[in-house]
Amino acid sequence: MDQLTIKDISRKNLENKNILVRVDFNVPQEKKDGQTIITNDLRIKASIPTINYLIESKAKVILVSHLGRPKGFDNELKMDTVAKRLSKLLGKDVLKLNDSIGTEIQSAIKDLMPGDVCLLENIRFYKEEEK
C-alpha cells in the first residue's frame, strides 16, 4: 500500500473544515535571563509544510502536542513558548488555547476562521494521554 500524505487530500475537501493535527512539538527548552527559550526548533519546522498546506486550503487548523512528561499541570511545560515560535515561523498569529478539552475550547474552535491556526494546551497535562 502506498503511503499517503496531506497533499493527497484535495484542498476543496479541506476548505472550512476543522482539521485536528497531532504534531510533535516536544522541543528542548531552557531558561535564559528569566525567559524560556527553545534551544532546537527542528520538530516545529518539520510541521510547517503540513500546516501551510492546511492554511492555504482554508482549513481551520487545530494542533495538539505534548511537551515533556508532566505529572498533571505544570507551568514550566505550557505550550506558550512553542506557540510564539510557531507564529514567527508561519508569519501569522497562532491562537494558543489554555486547555485541550471543554466547552471553552469548543467555543474557541467554533470561532476560528478558515486559514486560522490554534494550538491546544499540553495534552500531557491529562493522565489519560499516556493511557
Short mmCIF file of C-alpha atoms in Angstrom, two decimals:
data_model
loop_
_atom_site.label_atom_id
_atom_site.label_comp_id
_atom_site.label_asym_id
_atom_site.label_seq_id
_atom_site.Cartn_x
_atom_site.Cartn_y
_atom_site.Cartn_z
CA MET A 1 0.00 0.00 0.00
CA ASP A 2 1.33 3.43 -0.93
CA GLN A 3 1.82 5.88 1.89
CA LEU A 4 -0.45 8.92 1.67
CA THR A 5 0.37 12.48 2.66
CA ILE A 6 -1.72 15.52 3.48
CA LYS A 7 -1.39 16.62 -0.15
CA ASP A 8 -3.39 13.55 -1.19
CA ILE A 9 -6.43 15.27 0.33
CA SER A 10 -7.78 17.83 -2.10
CA ARG A 11 -7.86 21.44 -0.96
CA LYS A 12 -11.56 21.53 -1.78
CA ASN A 13 -12.23 18.78 0.78
CA LEU A 14 -10.34 20.72 3.47
CA GLU A 15 -11.93 24.11 2.99
CA ASN A 16 -13.75 25.40 6.09
CA LYS A 17 -13.24 22.06 7.90
CA ASN A 18 -11.84 21.66 11.41
CA ILE A 19 -8.64 19.66 10.97
CA LEU A 20 -7.07 18.22 14.12
CA VAL A 21 -3.35 17.57 13.62
CA ARG A 22 -1.21 15.71 16.13
CA VAL A 23 2.23 17.31 15.92
CA ASP A 24 5.49 16.61 17.73
CA PHE A 25 6.35 19.88 19.45
CA ASN A 26 8.23 18.16 22.30
CA VAL A 27 11.16 20.54 21.86
CA PRO A 28 14.05 21.20 24.22
CA GLN A 29 13.76 24.42 26.21
CA GLU A 30 15.84 26.24 28.78
CA LYS A 31 15.62 29.33 30.94
CA LYS A 32 17.78 32.27 29.88
CA ASP A 33 17.59 35.68 31.55
CA GLY A 34 14.25 34.72 33.09
CA GLN A 35 12.76 33.73 29.72
CA THR A 36 12.01 30.25 28.43
CA ILE A 37 13.67 29.72 25.05
CA ILE A 38 13.51 26.84 22.61
CA THR A 39 17.02 25.52 22.00
CA ASN A 40 16.16 23.39 18.96
CA ASP A 41 13.05 24.04 16.83
CA LEU A 42 13.56 21.36 14.16
CA ARG A 43 10.41 19.49 15.22
CA ILE A 44 8.34 22.66 14.86
CA LYS A 45 9.90 23.43 11.48
CA ALA A 46 9.12 19.90 10.28
CA SER A 47 5.38 20.58 10.70
CA ILE A 48 5.37 23.84 8.71
CA PRO A 49 4.70 22.34 5.24
CA THR A 50 1.65 20.45 6.53
CA ILE A 51 0.30 23.44 8.44
CA ASN A 52 0.87 25.76 5.46
CA TYR A 53 -0.95 23.35 3.15
CA LEU A 54 -3.93 23.39 5.50
CA ILE A 55 -3.83 27.20 5.81
CA GLU A 56 -3.67 27.58 2.02
CA SER A 57 -6.58 25.13 1.78
CA LYS A 58 -8.61 27.41 4.07
CA ALA A 59 -8.94 24.76 6.75
CA LYS A 60 -9.35 25.58 10.43
CA VAL A 61 -6.18 24.08 11.88
CA ILE A 62 -6.21 22.71 15.43
CA LEU A 63 -2.83 21.48 16.64
CA VAL A 64 -2.32 19.11 19.56
CA SER A 65 1.02 18.12 21.05
CA HIS A 66 2.73 17.19 24.27
CA LEU A 67 5.74 18.77 25.90
CA GLY A 68 7.80 16.86 28.43
CA ARG A 69 6.37 14.33 30.88
CA PRO A 70 4.45 16.37 33.44
CA LYS A 71 2.54 14.72 36.25
CA GLY A 72 -0.52 16.97 35.88
CA PHE A 73 -0.49 20.69 35.18
CA ASP A 74 2.98 22.30 35.15
CA ASN A 75 3.53 25.97 34.32
CA GLU A 76 7.03 25.16 33.06
CA LEU A 77 5.61 22.89 30.34
CA LYS A 78 2.86 25.09 28.94
CA MET A 79 2.80 25.48 25.15
CA ASP A 80 3.12 29.31 25.17
CA THR A 81 6.76 29.43 24.03
CA VAL A 82 6.00 26.91 21.28
CA ALA A 83 3.03 28.97 20.07
CA LYS A 84 5.19 32.10 19.87
CA ARG A 85 7.88 30.30 17.88
CA LEU A 86 5.30 28.71 15.58
CA SER A 87 3.69 32.12 14.96
CA LYS A 88 7.07 33.50 13.93
CA LEU A 89 7.81 30.57 11.62
CA LEU A 90 4.35 30.74 9.98
CA GLY A 91 4.38 34.52 9.73
CA LYS A 92 0.90 34.66 11.28
CA ASP A 93 -0.68 34.61 14.70
CA VAL A 94 -1.32 31.24 16.25
CA LEU A 95 -4.11 31.23 18.82
CA LYS A 96 -2.80 29.46 21.92
CA LEU A 97 -5.64 27.94 23.94
CA ASN A 98 -5.23 27.40 27.68
CA ASP A 99 -6.71 23.91 27.77
CA SER A 100 -7.25 20.93 25.49
CA ILE A 101 -10.83 19.96 26.28
CA GLY A 102 -14.05 21.56 27.45
CA THR A 103 -16.78 23.90 26.33
CA GLU A 104 -14.48 26.97 26.23
CA ILE A 105 -12.18 25.15 23.84
CA GLN A 106 -15.09 24.01 21.69
CA SER A 107 -16.33 27.59 21.54
CA ALA A 108 -12.89 28.95 20.58
CA ILE A 109 -12.58 26.36 17.82
CA LYS A 110 -16.06 27.19 16.56
CA ASP A 111 -14.96 30.85 16.26
CA LEU A 112 -11.94 30.02 14.07
CA MET A 113 -11.98 31.43 10.56
CA PRO A 114 -10.75 29.49 7.51
CA GLY A 115 -6.94 29.60 7.49
CA ASP A 116 -6.68 30.18 11.26
CA VAL A 117 -4.37 28.08 13.41
CA CYS A 118 -4.78 27.28 17.09
CA LEU A 119 -2.59 25.28 19.43
CA LEU A 120 -4.18 23.39 22.30
CA GLU A 121 -2.50 23.29 25.70
CA ASN A 122 -0.07 20.46 26.50
CA ILE A 123 -2.09 17.27 26.12
CA ARG A 124 0.11 15.53 28.72
CA PHE A 125 -1.50 17.63 31.45
CA TYR A 126 -4.13 14.88 31.30
CA LYS A 127 -3.22 11.46 32.70
CA GLU A 128 -5.38 9.84 30.01
CA GLU A 129 -2.90 10.96 27.34
CA GLU A 130 -0.39 8.29 28.22
CA LYS A 131 -3.04 5.62 28.74
#
